[in-house]
Amino acid sequence: MRALQITEYGDNSVLTIADVTLPHPTGSQVLVTVEAAALNPLDAALRSGYAQALMPLQFPATLGGDVAGVVAAVGPDVTGFSVGDRVYGNAYTLLGGSGAIAEQALVQARNLAAVPEGLSSVDAASMPVAGTTAVEAVDHNLHLQAGQKVYISGGSGAVGSAAIQVAKHLGAHVATTASGDGVDLVRGLGADEVFDHTTDDFSEHLREFDAVLDAVGGASLEKSYGILRRGGTLVTVIGELDQAAGEERGLTLVRQAAQSEEVLRELTGYLAAGVITPRVGATFPLEEAAAAFTALETRSVRGKVVISLLS
Ligand SMILES: NC(=O)c1ccc[n+]([C@@H]2O[C@H](COP(=O)([O-])OP(=O)(O)OC[C@H]3O[C@@H](n4cnc5c(N)ncnc54)[C@H](OP(=O)(O)O)[C@@H]3O)[C@@H](O)[C@H]2O)c1
């Protein structure tokens, strides 16, 4: 079967489509016939080597985490999945998978869930990483309640847009940032206050917020401490925390680096109920994986970039 692999770090020139044979699943592995795999910012960081200090790859490495497809075989310890089930989840090699961007992938059963009824494989593949990140942050780290005020940076992105939808579902007041056509997008998701980060500074307008979900980092994160009320909570999924700024204001600070396993099932509930709607920007065949990475890195596509393995 064909797989998108690299044997060294670099730009898109290191991407190759290799012929790979996967072993029969053992233990709690599930062999998935991949129908779609989505790209995340992490995939470009893994390919380039930017993330290698924290997340070194073993070469040859099959890229990709977000995956959707059909169960082809299960290991002896797998319960809850059978051959023919439609599944989606996370096939990152860092999480014990074999990599998503391939015609077949081995995935740990704990990193898989049933595709919600009516969701296409392309839509399902677009959700696991960004969706679980948003659900973990809003439900488990911010513990957001109805009537609370939350600021979500990068609301037009994959994590931010899922977080806005969950926060509005919970009855929170949502302020967010976006630019260009992202401004209309986040308004359409129900955001109550929208700031174009290219022309306006959210921190000059927001005060006494209960919660912040930072999906941008850098200067945006630095300005977020000052908008929180004493005792508020700040979660970042990308930036470095300023503990002194947090202590000064009595904040709870969380650097969210990974998601707990049950969150994929919670995401499935939100997708099944229509609380979170997938947003796919472009689909590429495996042969055009380099173009897919370019679309991701140049941010030329609004919405998720998905590689379809269905011919
Ligand atoms: N910790 C984890 O487990 C985890 C999991 C998933 C993702 N992440 C990280 O979370 C971040 C967001 O991921 P994603 O998949 O949502 O990315 P994405 O879809 O590319 O979204 C990026 C967002 O950032 C906004 N943005 C870009 N530059 C900005 C700036 N200078 N000021 C304010 N906003 C800016 C964009 O807004 P406009 O395009 O509208 O300008 C967009 O909304 C990435 O850094 C990713 O690596 C972490």
Short mmCIF file of C-alpha atoms and ligand atoms in Angstrom, two decimals:
data_model
loop_
_atom_site.label_atom_id
_atom_site.label_comp_id
_atom_site.label_asym_id
_atom_site.label_seq_id
_atom_site.Cartn_x
_atom_site.Cartn_y
_atom_site.Cartn_z
CA MET A 1 0.00 0.00 0.00
CA ARG A 2 1.06 3.60 -0.57
CA ALA A 3 2.07 5.92 2.28
CA LEU A 4 3.31 9.52 2.45
CA GLN A 5 6.72 9.22 4.06
CA ILE A 6 9.86 11.17 4.84
CA THR A 7 13.35 9.81 5.49
CA GLU A 8 14.77 13.20 6.57
CA TYR A 9 13.44 16.54 7.81
CA GLY A 10 12.95 19.32 5.29
CA ASP A 11 10.55 21.24 3.05
CA ASN A 12 8.04 19.59 0.76
CA SER A 13 10.84 18.14 -1.39
CA VAL A 14 11.38 15.43 1.27
CA LEU A 15 7.84 14.05 0.81
CA THR A 16 7.76 10.71 -0.99
CA ILE A 17 5.02 8.20 -1.71
CA ALA A 18 6.50 4.89 -0.58
CA ASP A 19 5.28 1.32 -0.97
CA VAL A 20 4.79 0.02 2.57
CA THR A 21 3.53 -3.25 4.03
CA LEU A 22 1.97 -3.01 7.48
CA PRO A 23 2.03 -5.99 9.84
CA HIS A 24 -1.20 -7.61 11.00
CA PRO A 25 -2.52 -5.72 14.05
CA THR A 26 -1.33 -6.98 17.43
CA GLY A 27 -2.52 -6.18 20.97
CA SER A 28 -4.92 -3.24 20.90
CA GLN A 29 -4.07 -2.10 17.38
CA VAL A 30 -6.75 -1.62 14.71
CA LEU A 31 -5.92 -1.77 11.02
CA VAL A 32 -7.89 0.93 9.19
CA THR A 33 -8.42 1.23 5.44
CA VAL A 34 -7.93 4.97 5.21
CA GLU A 35 -10.47 7.03 3.30
CA ALA A 36 -9.30 10.48 4.37
CA ALA A 37 -6.52 12.09 6.43
CA ALA A 38 -6.40 15.74 7.47
CA LEU A 39 -3.44 18.07 8.00
CA ASN A 40 -2.75 20.08 11.14
CA PRO A 41 -0.10 22.77 11.81
CA LEU A 42 1.81 20.06 13.73
CA ASP A 43 2.29 18.04 10.52
CA ALA A 44 4.32 20.82 8.90
CA ALA A 45 6.35 21.17 12.13
CA LEU A 46 7.02 17.41 12.17
CA ARG A 47 8.02 17.29 8.48
CA SER A 48 10.35 20.30 8.74
CA GLY A 49 12.03 19.10 11.94
CA TYR A 50 10.85 22.20 13.83
CA ALA A 51 9.23 19.92 16.43
CA GLN A 52 12.02 17.33 16.56
CA ALA A 53 13.39 18.27 20.00
CA LEU A 54 10.05 17.45 21.64
CA MET A 55 8.69 14.98 19.10
CA PRO A 56 11.49 13.20 17.23
CA LEU A 57 10.44 10.99 14.29
CA GLN A 58 11.88 7.59 13.49
CA PHE A 59 12.67 7.34 9.78
CA PRO A 60 11.16 6.32 7.49
CA ALA A 61 8.15 8.07 9.01
CA THR A 62 4.62 8.07 7.62
CA LEU A 63 3.11 11.50 8.24
CA GLY A 64 -0.31 12.47 9.53
CA GLY A 65 -2.53 11.95 12.55
CA ASP A 66 -6.14 12.82 11.74
CA VAL A 67 -7.69 9.80 10.04
CA ALA A 68 -11.03 8.33 8.98
CA GLY A 69 -11.80 5.04 7.28
CA VAL A 70 -13.07 1.49 7.71
CA VAL A 71 -11.80 -1.20 10.08
CA ALA A 72 -9.96 -3.89 8.08
CA ALA A 73 -8.66 -6.03 10.98
CA VAL A 74 -8.36 -5.87 14.76
CA GLY A 75 -5.72 -7.03 17.22
CA PRO A 76 -6.57 -9.76 19.76
CA ASP A 77 -7.10 -7.29 22.64
CA VAL A 78 -9.50 -5.00 20.77
CA THR A 79 -13.07 -4.78 21.99
CA GLY A 80 -15.70 -2.44 20.65
CA PHE A 81 -14.57 -2.37 17.01
CA SER A 82 -15.28 -4.92 14.27
CA VAL A 83 -14.21 -5.33 10.67
CA GLY A 84 -16.32 -3.00 8.49
CA ASP A 85 -16.94 -0.33 11.18
CA ARG A 86 -16.54 3.28 10.06
CA VAL A 87 -14.04 4.90 12.43
CA TYR A 88 -12.09 8.12 12.89
CA GLY A 89 -9.35 9.20 15.23
CA ASN A 90 -5.66 9.76 15.63
CA ALA A 91 -2.97 7.65 13.89
CA TYR A 92 0.11 9.72 14.83
CA THR A 93 3.22 7.56 15.22
CA LEU A 94 3.84 9.54 18.43
CA LEU A 95 0.63 8.01 19.82
CA GLY A 96 1.41 4.45 18.81
CA GLY A 97 -0.09 4.60 15.32
CA SER A 98 1.60 4.07 11.97
CA GLY A 99 0.72 7.48 10.43
CA ALA A 100 -2.52 8.62 8.80
CA ILE A 101 -1.56 9.68 5.27
CA ALA A 102 -1.53 6.23 3.74
CA GLU A 103 -3.90 3.75 2.20
CA GLN A 104 -3.84 1.80 5.46
CA ALA A 105 -3.02 2.78 9.03
CA LEU A 106 -2.52 0.99 12.32
CA VAL A 107 -4.22 2.92 15.12
CA GLN A 108 -4.43 2.22 18.86
CA ALA A 109 -8.06 1.36 19.66
CA ARG A 110 -8.10 4.00 22.44
CA ASN A 111 -7.46 6.66 19.76
CA LEU A 112 -10.46 5.62 17.61
CA ALA A 113 -14.21 6.20 17.78
CA ALA A 114 -17.19 5.40 15.55
CA VAL A 115 -17.89 8.01 12.87
CA PRO A 116 -21.10 9.84 13.78
CA GLU A 117 -24.09 8.90 11.59
CA GLY A 118 -24.26 10.94 8.39
CA LEU A 119 -20.71 12.33 8.55
CA SER A 120 -18.53 11.78 5.46
CA SER A 121 -15.02 10.40 5.90
CA VAL A 122 -13.55 13.71 4.71
CA ASP A 123 -15.53 15.64 7.34
CA ALA A 124 -14.76 13.06 10.04
CA ALA A 125 -11.01 13.13 9.28
CA SER A 126 -11.01 16.91 9.64
CA MET A 127 -12.03 16.80 13.29
CA PRO A 128 -10.02 14.63 15.74
CA VAL A 129 -6.98 16.79 16.61
CA ALA A 130 -8.63 20.22 16.46
CA GLY A 131 -11.96 19.03 17.87
CA THR A 132 -10.54 17.14 20.85
CA THR A 133 -8.24 20.06 21.60
CA ALA A 134 -11.20 22.44 21.71
CA VAL A 135 -13.40 20.10 23.79
CA GLU A 136 -10.60 19.35 26.27
CA ALA A 137 -9.93 23.05 26.72
CA VAL A 138 -13.52 24.27 27.03
CA ASP A 139 -15.04 21.40 29.01
CA HIS A 140 -12.13 20.00 31.04
CA ASN A 141 -9.68 22.83 31.58
CA LEU A 142 -11.83 25.97 31.49
CA HIS A 143 -14.93 24.19 32.90
CA LEU A 144 -16.95 26.83 31.05
CA GLN A 145 -20.44 27.55 32.44
CA ALA A 146 -23.51 29.30 31.03
CA GLY A 147 -23.27 33.06 31.37
CA GLN A 148 -19.48 33.14 31.71
CA LYS A 149 -17.38 35.31 29.41
CA VAL A 150 -14.67 33.57 27.38
CA TYR A 151 -12.11 35.03 24.99
CA ILE A 152 -11.03 32.56 22.28
CA SER A 153 -8.07 33.69 20.14
CA GLY A 154 -7.82 32.39 16.59
CA GLY A 155 -11.58 31.81 16.40
CA SER A 156 -11.46 31.35 12.63
CA GLY A 157 -8.98 28.46 12.94
CA ALA A 158 -9.78 24.79 13.36
CA VAL A 159 -9.37 24.72 17.14
CA GLY A 160 -10.93 28.14 17.68
CA SER A 161 -14.02 27.55 15.54
CA ALA A 162 -14.77 24.25 17.29
CA ALA A 163 -14.27 25.96 20.67
CA ILE A 164 -16.64 28.81 19.76
CA GLN A 165 -19.35 26.31 18.84
CA VAL A 166 -19.00 24.40 22.13
CA ALA A 167 -18.85 27.61 24.18
CA LYS A 168 -22.02 29.01 22.54
CA HIS A 169 -23.74 25.65 23.06
CA LEU A 170 -22.91 25.91 26.77
CA GLY A 171 -24.44 29.39 26.92
CA ALA A 172 -21.23 31.40 27.31
CA HIS A 173 -20.55 34.92 26.03
CA VAL A 174 -17.79 34.59 23.39
CA ALA A 175 -15.27 37.19 22.24
CA THR A 176 -12.80 36.19 19.53
CA THR A 177 -10.29 37.33 16.90
CA ALA A 178 -10.07 36.64 13.17
CA SER A 179 -9.07 38.41 9.95
CA GLY A 180 -10.39 38.69 6.39
CA ASP A 181 -13.31 36.40 5.64
CA GLY A 182 -12.69 34.76 9.03
CA VAL A 183 -14.53 37.69 10.61
CA ASP A 184 -17.82 36.69 8.94
CA LEU A 185 -17.09 33.05 9.70
CA VAL A 186 -16.84 33.55 13.45
CA ARG A 187 -19.90 35.81 13.47
CA GLY A 188 -21.76 32.97 11.73
CA LEU A 189 -20.66 30.62 14.52
CA GLY A 190 -22.35 32.91 17.03
CA ALA A 191 -19.40 34.86 18.46
CA ASP A 192 -20.74 37.86 20.41
CA GLU A 193 -17.70 40.13 20.02
CA VAL A 194 -15.30 39.89 17.07
CA PHE A 195 -12.00 41.76 16.69
CA ASP A 196 -10.01 41.83 13.44
CA HIS A 197 -6.49 41.19 14.76
CA THR A 198 -4.94 43.04 11.81
CA THR A 199 -6.67 46.33 12.67
CA ASP A 200 -7.82 46.12 16.28
CA ASP A 201 -6.48 45.05 19.68
CA PHE A 202 -8.90 42.89 21.66
CA SER A 203 -7.10 43.67 24.92
CA GLU A 204 -8.16 47.31 24.72
CA HIS A 205 -11.83 46.30 24.77
CA LEU A 206 -12.21 43.25 27.03
CA ARG A 207 -12.20 43.29 30.85
CA GLU A 208 -13.19 40.95 33.69
CA PHE A 209 -13.42 37.84 31.52
CA ASP A 210 -13.78 34.48 33.25
CA ALA A 211 -11.77 32.44 30.77
CA VAL A 212 -9.30 32.57 27.90
CA LEU A 213 -8.55 29.88 25.34
CA ASP A 214 -5.36 30.87 23.52
CA ALA A 215 -4.85 29.17 20.14
CA VAL A 216 -2.43 31.79 18.76
CA GLY A 217 0.37 32.29 21.32
CA GLY A 218 2.99 35.07 21.19
CA ALA A 219 1.82 38.65 21.67
CA SER A 220 -1.81 37.58 21.61
CA LEU A 221 -1.22 35.33 24.64
CA GLU A 222 0.77 38.02 26.46
CA LYS A 223 -2.14 40.44 26.19
CA SER A 224 -4.65 37.87 27.43
CA TYR A 225 -3.68 37.94 31.13
CA GLY A 226 -4.92 41.51 31.51
CA ILE A 227 -8.47 40.82 30.32
CA LEU A 228 -9.15 38.16 32.98
CA ARG A 229 -10.85 38.73 36.31
CA ARG A 230 -9.05 37.70 39.50
CA GLY A 231 -9.45 33.91 39.78
CA GLY A 232 -10.03 33.47 36.05
CA THR A 233 -8.57 30.65 33.98
CA LEU A 234 -6.27 30.80 30.97
CA VAL A 235 -5.57 27.77 28.77
CA THR A 236 -3.03 27.92 25.97
CA VAL A 237 -2.60 25.13 23.41
CA ILE A 238 0.42 26.73 21.76
CA GLY A 239 2.19 29.39 23.86
CA GLU A 240 4.57 29.55 26.82
CA LEU A 241 2.90 30.58 30.07
CA ASP A 242 3.98 33.60 32.13
CA GLN A 243 3.64 32.21 35.66
CA ALA A 244 4.44 35.58 37.28
CA ALA A 245 1.62 37.30 35.36
CA GLY A 246 -0.74 34.53 36.44
CA GLU A 247 0.25 34.69 40.13
CA GLU A 248 -0.06 38.47 40.18
CA ARG A 249 -3.71 38.18 39.11
CA GLY A 250 -4.57 34.95 40.93
CA LEU A 251 -5.20 33.10 37.67
CA THR A 252 -5.30 29.38 36.98
CA LEU A 253 -2.93 28.74 34.07
CA VAL A 254 -2.96 25.59 31.94
CA ARG A 255 -0.55 24.62 29.15
CA GLN A 256 -2.58 21.99 27.31
CA ALA A 257 -0.21 19.75 25.39
CA ALA A 258 -2.32 16.63 24.83
CA GLN A 259 -5.90 15.43 25.10
CA SER A 260 -7.30 12.66 27.28
CA GLU A 261 -8.61 9.58 25.51
CA GLU A 262 -12.29 9.94 26.44
CA VAL A 263 -12.45 13.36 24.78
CA LEU A 264 -12.68 11.77 21.31
CA ARG A 265 -15.97 10.18 22.40
CA GLU A 266 -17.18 13.52 23.76
CA LEU A 267 -16.28 15.12 20.42
CA THR A 268 -18.29 12.38 18.71
CA GLY A 269 -21.32 13.38 20.80
CA TYR A 270 -20.95 17.03 19.83
CA LEU A 271 -20.63 16.11 16.14
CA ALA A 272 -23.62 13.74 16.29
CA ALA A 273 -25.73 16.44 17.95
CA GLY A 274 -24.71 19.05 15.37
CA VAL A 275 -23.09 21.25 18.03
CA ILE A 276 -19.79 21.19 16.10
CA THR A 277 -19.90 21.40 12.31
CA PRO A 278 -16.77 20.31 10.39
CA ARG A 279 -15.30 22.89 8.06
CA VAL A 280 -13.23 21.45 5.21
CA GLY A 281 -11.49 24.01 3.00
CA ALA A 282 -9.89 21.80 0.33
CA THR A 283 -9.37 18.14 -0.54
CA PHE A 284 -6.32 16.76 -2.35
CA PRO A 285 -5.50 13.26 -3.67
CA LEU A 286 -2.45 11.51 -2.18
CA GLU A 287 -0.39 12.30 -5.30
CA GLU A 288 -0.86 16.02 -4.53
CA ALA A 289 0.16 15.82 -0.88
CA ALA A 290 2.86 18.45 -1.42
CA ALA A 291 0.21 20.89 -2.66
CA ALA A 292 -1.84 20.07 0.42
CA PHE A 293 1.11 20.94 2.69
CA THR A 294 1.66 24.16 0.74
CA ALA A 295 -2.00 25.09 1.25
CA LEU A 296 -1.59 24.44 4.98
CA GLU A 297 1.63 26.39 5.36
CA THR A 298 0.73 29.37 3.18
CA ARG A 299 -2.70 29.51 4.83
CA SER A 300 -4.21 29.88 1.35
CA VAL A 301 -7.20 27.71 2.30
CA ARG A 302 -9.81 28.68 4.91
CA GLY A 303 -10.89 25.45 6.63
CA LYS A 304 -9.22 22.09 7.02
CA VAL A 305 -6.92 20.66 4.35
CA VAL A 306 -7.81 17.01 3.78
CA ILE A 307 -6.08 14.29 1.74
CA SER A 308 -8.61 11.89 0.25
CA LEU A 309 -7.49 8.29 -0.23
CA LEU A 310 -10.67 7.36 -2.11
CA SER A 311 -9.88 7.12 -5.82
N1 LIG B 1 -1.76 21.58 22.22
C1 LIG B 1 -2.41 20.84 21.35
O1 LIG B 1 -2.74 19.68 21.64
C2 LIG B 1 -2.76 21.43 20.02
C3 LIG B 1 -3.68 20.74 19.21
C4 LIG B 1 -4.08 21.33 18.00
C5 LIG B 1 -3.51 22.55 17.61
N2 LIG B 1 -2.58 23.16 18.39
C6 LIG B 1 -2.00 24.44 17.99
O2 LIG B 1 -3.03 25.41 18.07
C7 LIG B 1 -2.83 26.40 17.06
C8 LIG B 1 -4.12 26.55 16.25
O3 LIG B 1 -4.32 25.34 15.51
P1 LIG B 1 -5.41 25.31 14.36
O4 LIG B 1 -5.41 23.93 13.80
O5 LIG B 1 -6.67 25.92 14.84
O6 LIG B 1 -4.71 26.32 13.30
P2 LIG B 1 -5.40 27.10 12.10
O7 LIG B 1 -6.64 26.41 11.67
O8 LIG B 1 -4.32 27.35 11.13
O9 LIG B 1 -5.86 28.50 12.75
C9 LIG B 1 -4.94 29.48 13.08
C10 LIG B 1 -5.69 30.68 13.63
O10 LIG B 1 -4.76 31.65 14.09
C11 LIG B 1 -5.18 32.94 13.67
N3 LIG B 1 -4.02 33.79 13.58
C12 LIG B 1 -2.94 33.63 12.81
N4 LIG B 1 -2.06 34.63 13.04
C13 LIG B 1 -2.61 35.41 14.01
C14 LIG B 1 -2.18 36.59 14.70
N5 LIG B 1 -1.01 37.16 14.45
N6 LIG B 1 -3.00 37.10 15.64
C15 LIG B 1 -4.19 36.54 15.91
N7 LIG B 1 -4.64 35.43 15.29
C16 LIG B 1 -3.85 34.88 14.36
C17 LIG B 1 -5.87 32.70 12.36
O11 LIG B 1 -6.77 33.76 12.11
P3 LIG B 1 -7.06 34.37 10.63
O12 LIG B 1 -6.63 33.32 9.63
O13 LIG B 1 -8.52 34.66 10.58
O14 LIG B 1 -6.20 35.59 10.58
C18 LIG B 1 -6.59 31.39 12.64
O15 LIG B 1 -7.81 31.65 13.28
C19 LIG B 1 -1.64 25.94 16.22
O16 LIG B 1 -0.50 26.63 16.67
C20 LIG B 1 -1.51 24.47 16.55
O17 LIG B 1 -0.19 24.00 16.41
C21 LIG B 1 -2.22 22.61 19.59
#
